Amino acid sequence: MTDELGPFQGMWDAWNEAHDEITRKPLSHFRRAADIQFDELEGHLAAGDREAAAREVADIVSIAINTMRWLGYTPDEIGNIARRRADDRMAGQASAILNKYMRQYGI
C-alpha cells in the first residue's frame, strides 16, 4: 500500500471499494457533489460550528481526490501532480493568483 497522499491516503483507500462505480460517473457528478459539500459548509459556518465545517472541507478534498481517480490517476501520480502544481504554479505567486481571480471573476 502506498502512502503517497499523506494524510489524505485514507480517503483514497476508503473509496477503493467504489472505484468502478466512481470511474463510471459523469464529471457533473463531482461538480454537484462539491456544490453540496460547499452548501453544507456554509450551513455549519452560519451555525458557528467550525468543526463540522472542517469535516465538510475534508469531504471536498475527498471529492477532488476521487475526481483524480476518475481521470485515471494513481495516488503516486496525484502526489507528483500536486507537488509540481505547488512548485510551478503556486509557490511565490499566491498574491498574483488572488489578484487574477479578483480582476477576472470579481472574487
Coordinates of C-alpha atoms in Angstrom, one line a residue:
M1 CA 0.0 0.0 0.0
T2 CA 1.3 3.4 -0.9
D3 CA 1.2 6.4 1.4
E4 CA 1.8 9.0 -1.4
L5 CA -1.2 11.1 -0.4
G6 CA 0.0 11.5 3.2
P7 CA -2.9 12.3 5.5
F8 CA -5.3 12.0 2.5
Q9 CA -4.3 8.4 1.7
G10 CA -7.1 7.1 4.0
M11 CA -9.6 9.0 1.9
W12 CA -8.3 7.3 -1.3
D13 CA -8.3 3.9 0.4
A14 CA -11.8 4.3 1.9
W15 CA -13.2 4.8 -1.7
N16 CA -11.4 1.8 -3.2
E17 CA -14.5 -0.3 -2.7
A18 CA -16.5 2.0 -5.0
H19 CA -13.6 2.5 -7.6
D20 CA -15.5 1.0 -10.5
E21 CA -18.7 3.0 -9.8
I22 CA -16.7 6.2 -9.3
T23 CA -15.0 5.8 -12.7
R24 CA -18.4 5.4 -14.4
K25 CA -19.8 8.7 -13.0
P26 CA -20.0 11.8 -15.3
L27 CA -17.9 14.8 -14.5
S28 CA -21.1 16.6 -13.5
H29 CA -21.4 14.2 -10.5
F30 CA -18.2 15.6 -8.9
R31 CA -19.2 19.2 -9.5
R32 CA -22.6 18.6 -7.9
A33 CA -21.1 16.7 -5.0
A34 CA -18.7 19.6 -4.4
D35 CA -21.6 22.1 -4.6
I36 CA -23.5 20.1 -2.0
Q37 CA -20.5 20.0 0.4
F38 CA -19.9 23.8 0.0
D39 CA -23.6 24.3 0.8
E40 CA -23.2 22.2 3.9
L41 CA -20.0 24.0 4.8
E42 CA -21.8 27.3 4.6
G43 CA -24.6 26.0 6.8
H44 CA -22.2 24.9 9.5
L45 CA -20.4 28.2 9.4
A46 CA -23.7 30.1 9.7
A47 CA -24.4 28.0 12.8
G48 CA -21.0 28.7 14.2
D49 CA -19.9 25.1 14.1
R50 CA -16.2 25.3 12.9
E51 CA -15.5 21.6 13.5
A52 CA -18.4 20.5 11.3
A53 CA -17.3 23.0 8.7
A54 CA -13.8 21.4 8.7
R55 CA -15.3 18.0 8.1
E56 CA -17.1 19.4 5.0
V57 CA -13.8 20.7 3.8
A58 CA -12.3 17.2 4.2
D59 CA -15.3 15.9 2.1
I60 CA -14.4 18.5 -0.6
V61 CA -10.8 17.2 -0.6
S62 CA -12.2 13.6 -0.9
I63 CA -14.2 14.7 -3.9
A64 CA -11.1 16.2 -5.5
I65 CA -9.2 13.0 -4.9
N66 CA -12.0 11.0 -6.4
T67 CA -12.1 13.3 -9.4
M68 CA -8.4 12.5 -10.0
R69 CA -9.3 8.8 -9.6
W70 CA -12.0 9.3 -12.3
L71 CA -9.3 10.8 -14.5
G72 CA -7.3 7.6 -14.1
Y73 CA -4.5 8.8 -11.8
T74 CA -2.9 6.7 -9.0
P75 CA -2.0 8.1 -5.6
D76 CA 1.6 8.3 -6.6
E77 CA 0.7 10.3 -9.7
I78 CA -1.7 12.6 -7.8
G79 CA 1.1 13.3 -5.3
N80 CA 3.5 14.2 -8.1
I81 CA 0.9 16.4 -9.8
A82 CA 0.2 18.2 -6.6
R83 CA 3.8 18.8 -5.8
R84 CA 4.5 20.1 -9.4
R85 CA 1.5 22.3 -9.3
A86 CA 2.5 23.8 -6.0
D87 CA 6.1 24.4 -7.2
D88 CA 5.3 25.5 -10.7
R89 CA 2.1 27.5 -10.3
M90 CA 1.6 28.5 -6.7
A91 CA 5.0 29.0 -5.0
G92 CA 5.7 32.7 -4.8
Q93 CA 2.6 33.5 -6.8
A94 CA -0.2 33.3 -4.3
S95 CA -0.9 37.1 -4.3
A96 CA -0.8 37.2 -8.1
I97 CA -3.3 34.3 -8.3
L98 CA -5.7 36.0 -5.8
N99 CA -5.4 39.3 -7.8
K100 CA -6.1 37.5 -11.1
Y101 CA -9.3 36.0 -9.6
M102 CA -10.3 39.4 -8.3
R103 CA -9.8 41.0 -11.8
Q104 CA -11.3 38.2 -13.9
Y105 CA -14.0 36.9 -11.7
G106 CA -14.7 39.6 -9.1
I107 CA -13.9 37.2 -6.2

